[in-house]
mmCIF file of C-alpha atoms and ligand atoms in Angstrom:
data_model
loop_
_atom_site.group_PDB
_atom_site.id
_atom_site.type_symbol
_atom_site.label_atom_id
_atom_site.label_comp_id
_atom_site.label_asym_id
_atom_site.label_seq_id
_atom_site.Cartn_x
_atom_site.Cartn_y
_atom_site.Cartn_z
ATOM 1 C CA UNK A 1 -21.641 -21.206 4.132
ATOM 2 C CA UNK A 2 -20.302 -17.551 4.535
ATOM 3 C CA UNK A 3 -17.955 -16.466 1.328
ATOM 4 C CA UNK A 4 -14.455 -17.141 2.240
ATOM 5 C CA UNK A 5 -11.597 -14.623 1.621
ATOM 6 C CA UNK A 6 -8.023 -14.241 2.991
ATOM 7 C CA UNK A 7 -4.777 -12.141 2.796
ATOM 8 C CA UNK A 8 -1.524 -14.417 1.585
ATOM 9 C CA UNK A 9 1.519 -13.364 2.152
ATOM 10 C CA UNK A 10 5.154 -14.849 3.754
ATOM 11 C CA UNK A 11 4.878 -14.087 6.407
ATOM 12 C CA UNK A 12 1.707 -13.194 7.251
ATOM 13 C CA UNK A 13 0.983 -14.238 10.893
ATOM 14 C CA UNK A 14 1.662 -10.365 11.681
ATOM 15 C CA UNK A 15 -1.358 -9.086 9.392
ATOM 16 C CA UNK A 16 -4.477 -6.612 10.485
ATOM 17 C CA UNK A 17 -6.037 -7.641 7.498
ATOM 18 C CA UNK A 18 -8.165 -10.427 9.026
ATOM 19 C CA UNK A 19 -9.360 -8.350 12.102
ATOM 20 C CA UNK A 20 -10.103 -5.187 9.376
ATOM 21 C CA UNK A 21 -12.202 -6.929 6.975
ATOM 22 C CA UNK A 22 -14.147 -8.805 10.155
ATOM 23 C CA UNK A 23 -14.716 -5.254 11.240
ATOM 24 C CA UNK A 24 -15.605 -4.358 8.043
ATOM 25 C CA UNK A 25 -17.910 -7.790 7.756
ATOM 26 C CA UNK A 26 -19.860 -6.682 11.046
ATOM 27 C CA UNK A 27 -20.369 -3.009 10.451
ATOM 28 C CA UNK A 28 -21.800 -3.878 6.714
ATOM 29 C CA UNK A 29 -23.737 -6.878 7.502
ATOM 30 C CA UNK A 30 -21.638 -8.822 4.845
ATOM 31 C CA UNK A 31 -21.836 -13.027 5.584
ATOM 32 C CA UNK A 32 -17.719 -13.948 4.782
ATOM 33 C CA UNK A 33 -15.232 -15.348 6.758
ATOM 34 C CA UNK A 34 -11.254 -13.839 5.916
ATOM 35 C CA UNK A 35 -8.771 -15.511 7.096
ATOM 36 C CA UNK A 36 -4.321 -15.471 6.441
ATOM 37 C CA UNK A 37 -2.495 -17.854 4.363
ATOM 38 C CA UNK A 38 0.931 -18.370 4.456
ATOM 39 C CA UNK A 39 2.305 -19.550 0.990
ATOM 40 C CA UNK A 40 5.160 -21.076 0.911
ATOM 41 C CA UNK A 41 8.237 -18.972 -1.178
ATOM 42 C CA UNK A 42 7.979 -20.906 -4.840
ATOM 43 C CA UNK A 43 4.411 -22.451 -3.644
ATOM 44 C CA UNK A 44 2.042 -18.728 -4.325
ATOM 45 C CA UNK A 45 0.446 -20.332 -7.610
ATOM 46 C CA UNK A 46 -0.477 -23.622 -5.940
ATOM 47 C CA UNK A 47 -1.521 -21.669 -2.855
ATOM 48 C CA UNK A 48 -4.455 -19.455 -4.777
ATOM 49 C CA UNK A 49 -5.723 -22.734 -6.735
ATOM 50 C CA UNK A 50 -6.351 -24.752 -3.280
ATOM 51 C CA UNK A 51 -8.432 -21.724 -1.699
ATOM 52 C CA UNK A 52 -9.894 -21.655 -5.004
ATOM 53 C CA UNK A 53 -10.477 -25.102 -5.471
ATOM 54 C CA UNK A 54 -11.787 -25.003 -1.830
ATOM 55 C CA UNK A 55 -14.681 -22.424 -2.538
ATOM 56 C CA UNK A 56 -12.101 -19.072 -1.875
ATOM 57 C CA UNK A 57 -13.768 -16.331 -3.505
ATOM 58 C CA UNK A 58 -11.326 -13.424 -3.101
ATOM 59 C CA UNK A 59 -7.384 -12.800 -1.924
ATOM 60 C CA UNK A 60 -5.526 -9.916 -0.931
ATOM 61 C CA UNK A 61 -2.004 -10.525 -1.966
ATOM 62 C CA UNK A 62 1.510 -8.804 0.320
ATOM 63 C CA UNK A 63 5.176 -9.365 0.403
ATOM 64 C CA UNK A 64 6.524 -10.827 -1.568
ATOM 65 C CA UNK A 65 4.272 -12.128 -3.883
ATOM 66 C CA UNK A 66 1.890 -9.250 -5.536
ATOM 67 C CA UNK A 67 4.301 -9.260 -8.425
ATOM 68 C CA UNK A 68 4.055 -13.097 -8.641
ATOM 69 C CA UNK A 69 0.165 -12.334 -8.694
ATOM 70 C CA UNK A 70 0.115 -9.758 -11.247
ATOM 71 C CA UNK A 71 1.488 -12.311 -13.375
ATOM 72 C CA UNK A 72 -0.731 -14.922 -12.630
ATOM 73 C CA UNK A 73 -3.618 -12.967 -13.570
ATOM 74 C CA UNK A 74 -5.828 -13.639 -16.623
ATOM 75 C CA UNK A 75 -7.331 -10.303 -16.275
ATOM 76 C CA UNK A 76 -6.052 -7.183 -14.967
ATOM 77 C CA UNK A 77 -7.684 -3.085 -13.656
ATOM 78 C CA UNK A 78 -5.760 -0.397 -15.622
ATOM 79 C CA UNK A 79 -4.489 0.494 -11.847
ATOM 80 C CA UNK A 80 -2.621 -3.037 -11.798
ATOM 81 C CA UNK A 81 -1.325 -2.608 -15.184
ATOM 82 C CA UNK A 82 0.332 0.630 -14.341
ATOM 83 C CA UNK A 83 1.753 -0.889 -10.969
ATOM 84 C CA UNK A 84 2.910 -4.354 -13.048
ATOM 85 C CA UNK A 85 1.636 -5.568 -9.110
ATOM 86 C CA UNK A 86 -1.439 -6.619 -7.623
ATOM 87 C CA UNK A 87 -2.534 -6.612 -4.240
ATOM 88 C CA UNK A 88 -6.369 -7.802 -4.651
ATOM 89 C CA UNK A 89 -7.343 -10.919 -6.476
ATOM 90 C CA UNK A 90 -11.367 -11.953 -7.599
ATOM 91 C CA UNK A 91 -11.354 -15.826 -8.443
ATOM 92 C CA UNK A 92 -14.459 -15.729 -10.766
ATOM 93 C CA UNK A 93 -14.227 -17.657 -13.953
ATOM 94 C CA UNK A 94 -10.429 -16.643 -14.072
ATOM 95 C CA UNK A 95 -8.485 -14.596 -12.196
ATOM 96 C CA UNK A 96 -9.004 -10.866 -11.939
ATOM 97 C CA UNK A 97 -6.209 -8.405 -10.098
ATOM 98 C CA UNK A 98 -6.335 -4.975 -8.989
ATOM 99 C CA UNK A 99 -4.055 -2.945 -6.784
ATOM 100 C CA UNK A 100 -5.782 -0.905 -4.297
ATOM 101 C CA UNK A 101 -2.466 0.645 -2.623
ATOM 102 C CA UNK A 102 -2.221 3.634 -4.495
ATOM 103 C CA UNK A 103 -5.873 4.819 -3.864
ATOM 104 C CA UNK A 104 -5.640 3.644 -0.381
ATOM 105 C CA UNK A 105 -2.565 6.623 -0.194
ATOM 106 C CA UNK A 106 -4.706 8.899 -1.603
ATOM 107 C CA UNK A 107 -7.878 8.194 0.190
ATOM 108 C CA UNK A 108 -5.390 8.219 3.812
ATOM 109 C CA UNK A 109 -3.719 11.886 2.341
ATOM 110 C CA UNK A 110 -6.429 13.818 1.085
ATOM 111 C CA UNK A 111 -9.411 12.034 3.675
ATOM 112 C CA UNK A 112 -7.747 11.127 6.471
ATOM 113 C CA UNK A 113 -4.985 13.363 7.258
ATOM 114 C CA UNK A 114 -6.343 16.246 4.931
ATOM 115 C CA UNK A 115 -3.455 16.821 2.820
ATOM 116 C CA UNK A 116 -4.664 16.466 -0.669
ATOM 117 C CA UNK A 117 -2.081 15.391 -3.101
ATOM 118 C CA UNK A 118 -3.508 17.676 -5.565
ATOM 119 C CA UNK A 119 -0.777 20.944 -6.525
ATOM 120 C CA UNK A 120 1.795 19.187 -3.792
ATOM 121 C CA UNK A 121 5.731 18.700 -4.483
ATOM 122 C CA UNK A 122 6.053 14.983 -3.287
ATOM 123 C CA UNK A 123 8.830 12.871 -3.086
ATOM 124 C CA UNK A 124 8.350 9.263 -3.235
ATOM 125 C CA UNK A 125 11.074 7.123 -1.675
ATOM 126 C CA UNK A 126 11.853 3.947 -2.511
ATOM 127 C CA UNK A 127 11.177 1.672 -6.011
ATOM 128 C CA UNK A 128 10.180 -1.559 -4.634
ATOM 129 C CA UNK A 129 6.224 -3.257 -4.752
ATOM 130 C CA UNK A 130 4.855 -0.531 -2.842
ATOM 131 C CA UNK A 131 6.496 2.340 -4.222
ATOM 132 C CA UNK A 132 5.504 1.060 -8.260
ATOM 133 C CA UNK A 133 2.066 0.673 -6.518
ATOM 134 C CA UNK A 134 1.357 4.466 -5.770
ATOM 135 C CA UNK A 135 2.632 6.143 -8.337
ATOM 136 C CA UNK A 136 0.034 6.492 -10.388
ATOM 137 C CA UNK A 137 -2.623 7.050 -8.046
ATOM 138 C CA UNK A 138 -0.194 10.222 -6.846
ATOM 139 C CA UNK A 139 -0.229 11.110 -10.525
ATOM 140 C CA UNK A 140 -4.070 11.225 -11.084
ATOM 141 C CA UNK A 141 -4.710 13.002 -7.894
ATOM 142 C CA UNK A 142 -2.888 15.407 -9.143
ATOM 143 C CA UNK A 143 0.903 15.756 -7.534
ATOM 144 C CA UNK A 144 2.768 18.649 -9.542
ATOM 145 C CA UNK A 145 6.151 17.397 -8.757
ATOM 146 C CA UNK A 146 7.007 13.674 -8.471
ATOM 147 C CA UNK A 147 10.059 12.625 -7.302
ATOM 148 C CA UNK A 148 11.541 8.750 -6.887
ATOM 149 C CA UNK A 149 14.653 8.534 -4.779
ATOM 150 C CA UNK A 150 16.400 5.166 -4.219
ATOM 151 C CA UNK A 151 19.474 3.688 -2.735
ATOM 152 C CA UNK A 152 19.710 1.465 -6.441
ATOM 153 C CA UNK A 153 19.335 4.590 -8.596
ATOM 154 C CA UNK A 154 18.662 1.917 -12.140
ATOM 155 C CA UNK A 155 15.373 0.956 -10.298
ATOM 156 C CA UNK A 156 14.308 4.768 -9.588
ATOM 157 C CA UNK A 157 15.383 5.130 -13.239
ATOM 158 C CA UNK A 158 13.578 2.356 -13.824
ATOM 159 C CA UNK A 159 10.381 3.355 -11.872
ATOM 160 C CA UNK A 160 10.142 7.056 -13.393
ATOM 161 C CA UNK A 161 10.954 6.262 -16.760
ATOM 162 C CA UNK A 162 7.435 4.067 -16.752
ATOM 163 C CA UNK A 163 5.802 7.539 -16.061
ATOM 164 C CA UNK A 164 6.099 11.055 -17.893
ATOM 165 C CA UNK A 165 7.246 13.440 -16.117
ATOM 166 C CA UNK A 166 8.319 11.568 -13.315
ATOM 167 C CA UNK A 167 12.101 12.272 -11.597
ATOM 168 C CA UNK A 168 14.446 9.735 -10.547
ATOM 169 C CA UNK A 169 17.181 11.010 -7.880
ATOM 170 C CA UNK A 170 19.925 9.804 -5.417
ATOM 171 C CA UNK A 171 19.549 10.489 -1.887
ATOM 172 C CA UNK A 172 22.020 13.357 -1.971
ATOM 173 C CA UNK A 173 21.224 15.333 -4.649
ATOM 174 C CA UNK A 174 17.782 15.833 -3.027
ATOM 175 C CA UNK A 175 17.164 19.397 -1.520
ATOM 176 C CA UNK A 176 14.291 21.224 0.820
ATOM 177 C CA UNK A 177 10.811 22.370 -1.319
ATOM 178 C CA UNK A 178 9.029 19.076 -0.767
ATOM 179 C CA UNK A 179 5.089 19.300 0.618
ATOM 180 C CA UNK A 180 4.966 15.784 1.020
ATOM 181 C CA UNK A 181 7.704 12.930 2.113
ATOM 182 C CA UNK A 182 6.351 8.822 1.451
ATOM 183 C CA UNK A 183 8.641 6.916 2.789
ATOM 184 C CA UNK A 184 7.825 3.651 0.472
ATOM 185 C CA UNK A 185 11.113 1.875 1.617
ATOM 186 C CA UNK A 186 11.308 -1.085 3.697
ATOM 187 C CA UNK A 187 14.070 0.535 6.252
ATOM 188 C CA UNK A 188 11.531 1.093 9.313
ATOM 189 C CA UNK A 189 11.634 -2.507 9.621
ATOM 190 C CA UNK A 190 15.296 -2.899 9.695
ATOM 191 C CA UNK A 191 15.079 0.263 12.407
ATOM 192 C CA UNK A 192 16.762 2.313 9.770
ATOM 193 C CA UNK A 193 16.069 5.057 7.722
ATOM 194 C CA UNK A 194 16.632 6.563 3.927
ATOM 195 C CA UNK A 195 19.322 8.910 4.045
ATOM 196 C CA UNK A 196 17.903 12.212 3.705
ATOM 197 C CA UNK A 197 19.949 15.039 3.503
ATOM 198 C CA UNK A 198 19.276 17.704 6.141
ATOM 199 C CA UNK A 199 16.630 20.197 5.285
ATOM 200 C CA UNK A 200 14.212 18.114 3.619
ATOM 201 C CA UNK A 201 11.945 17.468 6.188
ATOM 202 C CA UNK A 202 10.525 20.407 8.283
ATOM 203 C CA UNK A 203 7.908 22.352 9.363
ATOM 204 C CA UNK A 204 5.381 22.507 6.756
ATOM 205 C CA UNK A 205 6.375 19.042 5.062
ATOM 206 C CA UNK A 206 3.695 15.930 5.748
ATOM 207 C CA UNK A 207 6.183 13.046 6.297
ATOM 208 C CA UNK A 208 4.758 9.666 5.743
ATOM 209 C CA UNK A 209 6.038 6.507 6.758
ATOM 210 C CA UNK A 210 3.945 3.323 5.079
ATOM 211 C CA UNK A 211 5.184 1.100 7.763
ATOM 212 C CA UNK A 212 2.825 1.115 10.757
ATOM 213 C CA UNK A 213 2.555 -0.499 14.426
ATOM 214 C CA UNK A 214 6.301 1.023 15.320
ATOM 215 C CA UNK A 215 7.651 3.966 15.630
ATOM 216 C CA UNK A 216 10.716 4.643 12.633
ATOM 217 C CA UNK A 217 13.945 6.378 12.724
ATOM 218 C CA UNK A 218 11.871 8.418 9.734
ATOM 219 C CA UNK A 219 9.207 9.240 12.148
ATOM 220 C CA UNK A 220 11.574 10.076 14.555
ATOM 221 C CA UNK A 221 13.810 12.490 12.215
ATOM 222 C CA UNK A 222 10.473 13.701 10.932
ATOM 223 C CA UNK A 223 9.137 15.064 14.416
ATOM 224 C CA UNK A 224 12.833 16.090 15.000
ATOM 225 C CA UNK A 225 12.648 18.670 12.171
ATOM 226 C CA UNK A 226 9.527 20.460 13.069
ATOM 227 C CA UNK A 227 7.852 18.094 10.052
ATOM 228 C CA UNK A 228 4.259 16.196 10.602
ATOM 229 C CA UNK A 229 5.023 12.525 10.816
ATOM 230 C CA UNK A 230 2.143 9.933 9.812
ATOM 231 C CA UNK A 231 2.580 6.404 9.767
ATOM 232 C CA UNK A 232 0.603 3.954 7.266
ATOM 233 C CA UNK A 233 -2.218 2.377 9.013
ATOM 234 C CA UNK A 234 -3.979 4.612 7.633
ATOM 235 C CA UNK A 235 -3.193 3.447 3.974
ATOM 236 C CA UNK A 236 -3.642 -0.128 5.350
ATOM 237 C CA UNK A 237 -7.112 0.568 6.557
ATOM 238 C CA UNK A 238 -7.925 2.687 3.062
ATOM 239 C CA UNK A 239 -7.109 0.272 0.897
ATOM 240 C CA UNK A 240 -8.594 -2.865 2.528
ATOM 241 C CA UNK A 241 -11.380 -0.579 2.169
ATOM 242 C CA UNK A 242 -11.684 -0.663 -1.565
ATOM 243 C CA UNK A 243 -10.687 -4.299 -2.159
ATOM 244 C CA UNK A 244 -13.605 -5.007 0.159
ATOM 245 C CA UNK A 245 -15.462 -2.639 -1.978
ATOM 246 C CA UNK A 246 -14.190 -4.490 -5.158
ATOM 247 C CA UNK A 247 -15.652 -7.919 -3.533
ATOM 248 C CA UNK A 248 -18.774 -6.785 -2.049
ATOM 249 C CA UNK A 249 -19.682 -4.241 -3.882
ATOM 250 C CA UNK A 250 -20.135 -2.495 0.089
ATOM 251 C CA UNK A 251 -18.241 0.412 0.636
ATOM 252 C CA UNK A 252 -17.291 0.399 4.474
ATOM 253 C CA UNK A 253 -17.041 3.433 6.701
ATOM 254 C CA UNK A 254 -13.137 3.454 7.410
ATOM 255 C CA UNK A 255 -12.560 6.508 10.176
ATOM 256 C CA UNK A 256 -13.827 4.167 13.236
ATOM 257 C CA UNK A 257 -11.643 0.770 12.037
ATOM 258 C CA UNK A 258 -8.807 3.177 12.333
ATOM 259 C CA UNK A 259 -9.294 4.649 15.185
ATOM 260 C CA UNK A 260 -9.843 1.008 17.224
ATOM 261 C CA UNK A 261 -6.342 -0.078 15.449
ATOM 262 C CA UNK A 262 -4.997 2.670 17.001
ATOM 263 C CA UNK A 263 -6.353 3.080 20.107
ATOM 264 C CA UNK A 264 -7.480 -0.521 20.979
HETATM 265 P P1 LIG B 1 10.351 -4.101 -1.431
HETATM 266 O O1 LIG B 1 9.736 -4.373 -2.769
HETATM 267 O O2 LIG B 1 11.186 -5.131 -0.773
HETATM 268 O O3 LIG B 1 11.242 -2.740 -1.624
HETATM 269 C C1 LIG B 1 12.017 -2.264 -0.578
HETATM 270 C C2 LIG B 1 12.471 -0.839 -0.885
HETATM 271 O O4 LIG B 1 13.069 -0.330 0.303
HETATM 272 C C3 LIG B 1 13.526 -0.724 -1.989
HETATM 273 O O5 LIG B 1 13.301 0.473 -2.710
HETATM 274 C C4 LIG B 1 14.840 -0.659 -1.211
HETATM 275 O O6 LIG B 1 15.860 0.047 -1.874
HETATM 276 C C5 LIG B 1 14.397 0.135 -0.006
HETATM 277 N N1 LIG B 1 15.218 -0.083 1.184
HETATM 278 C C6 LIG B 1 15.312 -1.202 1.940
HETATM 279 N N2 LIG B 1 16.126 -0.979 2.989
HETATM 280 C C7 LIG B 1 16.551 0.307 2.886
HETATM 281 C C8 LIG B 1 17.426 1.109 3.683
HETATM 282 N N3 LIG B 1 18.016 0.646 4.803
HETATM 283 N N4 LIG B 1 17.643 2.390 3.286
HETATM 284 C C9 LIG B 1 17.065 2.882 2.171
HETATM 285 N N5 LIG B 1 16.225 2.157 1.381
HETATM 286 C C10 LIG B 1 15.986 0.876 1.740
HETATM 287 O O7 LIG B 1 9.246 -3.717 -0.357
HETATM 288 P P2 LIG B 1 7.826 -3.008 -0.662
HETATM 289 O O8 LIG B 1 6.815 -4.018 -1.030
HETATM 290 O O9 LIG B 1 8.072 -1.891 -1.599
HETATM 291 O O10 LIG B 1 7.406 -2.473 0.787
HETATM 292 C C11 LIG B 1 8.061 -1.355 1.386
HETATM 293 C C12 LIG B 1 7.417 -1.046 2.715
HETATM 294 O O11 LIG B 1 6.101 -0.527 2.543
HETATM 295 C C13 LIG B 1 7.271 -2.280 3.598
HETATM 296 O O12 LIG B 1 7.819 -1.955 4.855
HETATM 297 C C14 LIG B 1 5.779 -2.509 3.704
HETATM 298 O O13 LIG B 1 5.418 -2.989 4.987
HETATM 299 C C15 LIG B 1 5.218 -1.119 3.460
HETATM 300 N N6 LIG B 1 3.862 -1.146 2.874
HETATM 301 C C16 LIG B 1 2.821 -0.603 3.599
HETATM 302 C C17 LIG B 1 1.549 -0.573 3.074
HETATM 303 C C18 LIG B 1 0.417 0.047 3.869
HETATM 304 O O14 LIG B 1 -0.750 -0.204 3.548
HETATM 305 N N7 LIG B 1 0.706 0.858 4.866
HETATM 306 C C19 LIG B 1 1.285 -1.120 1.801
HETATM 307 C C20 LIG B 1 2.349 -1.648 1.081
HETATM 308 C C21 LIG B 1 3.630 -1.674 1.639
HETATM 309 P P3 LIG B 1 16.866 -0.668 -2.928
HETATM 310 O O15 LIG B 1 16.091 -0.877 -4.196
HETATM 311 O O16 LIG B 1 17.955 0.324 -3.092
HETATM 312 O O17 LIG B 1 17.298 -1.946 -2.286
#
């Protein structure tokens, strides 16, 4: 029987993570079936240990449970530990976690879109999962200025305090001299955007926008201000690409999974 894997999440129904990996699965020659499991809110730990019990060899964990995850590891990857999340689970003898978000932002920057992080200004919105989850991976490839805005300012506070150097700042106090924009905040899918003040975004600045498969407000303002606007299926793609990695020990070629998502 082919290895079985999955993505769990609540909800999940939504998820290109199944389609990805089979891409991924075909293109490598890998034998494993992936599939999406919806746990229920309260029911994540009981969720993993029936795909475990049930032969499950490997999980990718989203909202809202990679924190719940992290915890429920035995073992952790110094990249989870510095996130306090995890978004890729091995079920071997216990349970190991990584977090493949941050390098999937990298990998989408500096590969993909060919903006290296490396010497940029960037300025990181948002301090939820996702947001603890590429800091550090910003960090190493090299960012020179790191900002964390957030409506909450404790949990920017919060957020950059975990990292030297980092900033923490309120929406208004920010100011123009940014390379590069993440939008890390969840407003896209309430068809809203962080409030920026004007001059931020413009020609010049790569604005990114993790949410993907819509088009945002932040895209929208982005394009408005002469800015380039990117949404995140690229990150998607990138870091399904390494947790597959992490499994398989196969590295999968990435450029023409994204370009079917997009164009097919
Ligand atoms: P989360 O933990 O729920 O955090 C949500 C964040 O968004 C918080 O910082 C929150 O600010 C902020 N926020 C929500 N509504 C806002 C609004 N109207 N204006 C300004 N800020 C607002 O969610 P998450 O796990 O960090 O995920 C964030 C987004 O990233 C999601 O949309 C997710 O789909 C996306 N994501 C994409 C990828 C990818 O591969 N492309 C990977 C991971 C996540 P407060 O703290 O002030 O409430």
């Amino acid at each position: 029987m082919a290895d079985r894997y999955a993505v769990i999440g609540n909800p999940v129904a939504h998820s290109k993570s199944p389609r990805i990996h089979a891409e991924f699965a075909r293109a490598t020659g890998q034998a494993l079936s992936y599939e999406a499991i919806e746990a229920p809110l309260g029911g994540f730990a009981g969720a993993v240990a029936a795909f475990r019990a049930s032969g499950g060899k490997g999980l990718n964990v989203t909202l809202p449970f990679k924190e719940e995850a992290y915890a429920l590891c035995t073992g952790v990857s110094e990249r989870a530990r510095l996130a306090r999340a995890v978004n890729t689970l091995m079920l071997k003898e216990g349970v190991f976690g990584d977090n493949t978000d941050g390098i999937g932002l990298v990998r989408d920057l500096a590969g993909n879109l060919q903006v290296d992080p490396g010497g940029k200004r960037v300025l990181l919105m948002g301090a939820g999962g996702a947001a603890q989850g590429v800091v550090a991976a910003l960090l190493a490839a090299g960012a020179i200025e790191l900002v964390i805005a957030n409506r909450d300012m404790r949990r920017a506070q919060a957020l950059a305090g975990r990292f030297p150097g980092l900033k923490a700042s309120g929406y208004g106090a920010l100011a123009r001299g940014f390379d590069i924009v993440v939008n890390a905040t969840s407003a896209g899918l309430q068809g809203a955007a962080p409030p920026l003040p004007a001059g931020v975004l413009g020609p010049g600045v790569l604005a990114y926008e993790m949410v993907y498969g819509r088009d945002t407000p932040f895209l929208a303002a982005a394009r408005a201000a002469g800015a380039r606007a990117c949404d995140g299926l690229g990150m998607l793609v990138e870091q399904a690409a390494e947790s597959f990695f992490l499994w398989r020990g196969v590295r999968p070629a990435t450029a023409p999974v994204l370009e079917r998502l997009r164009h097919g």
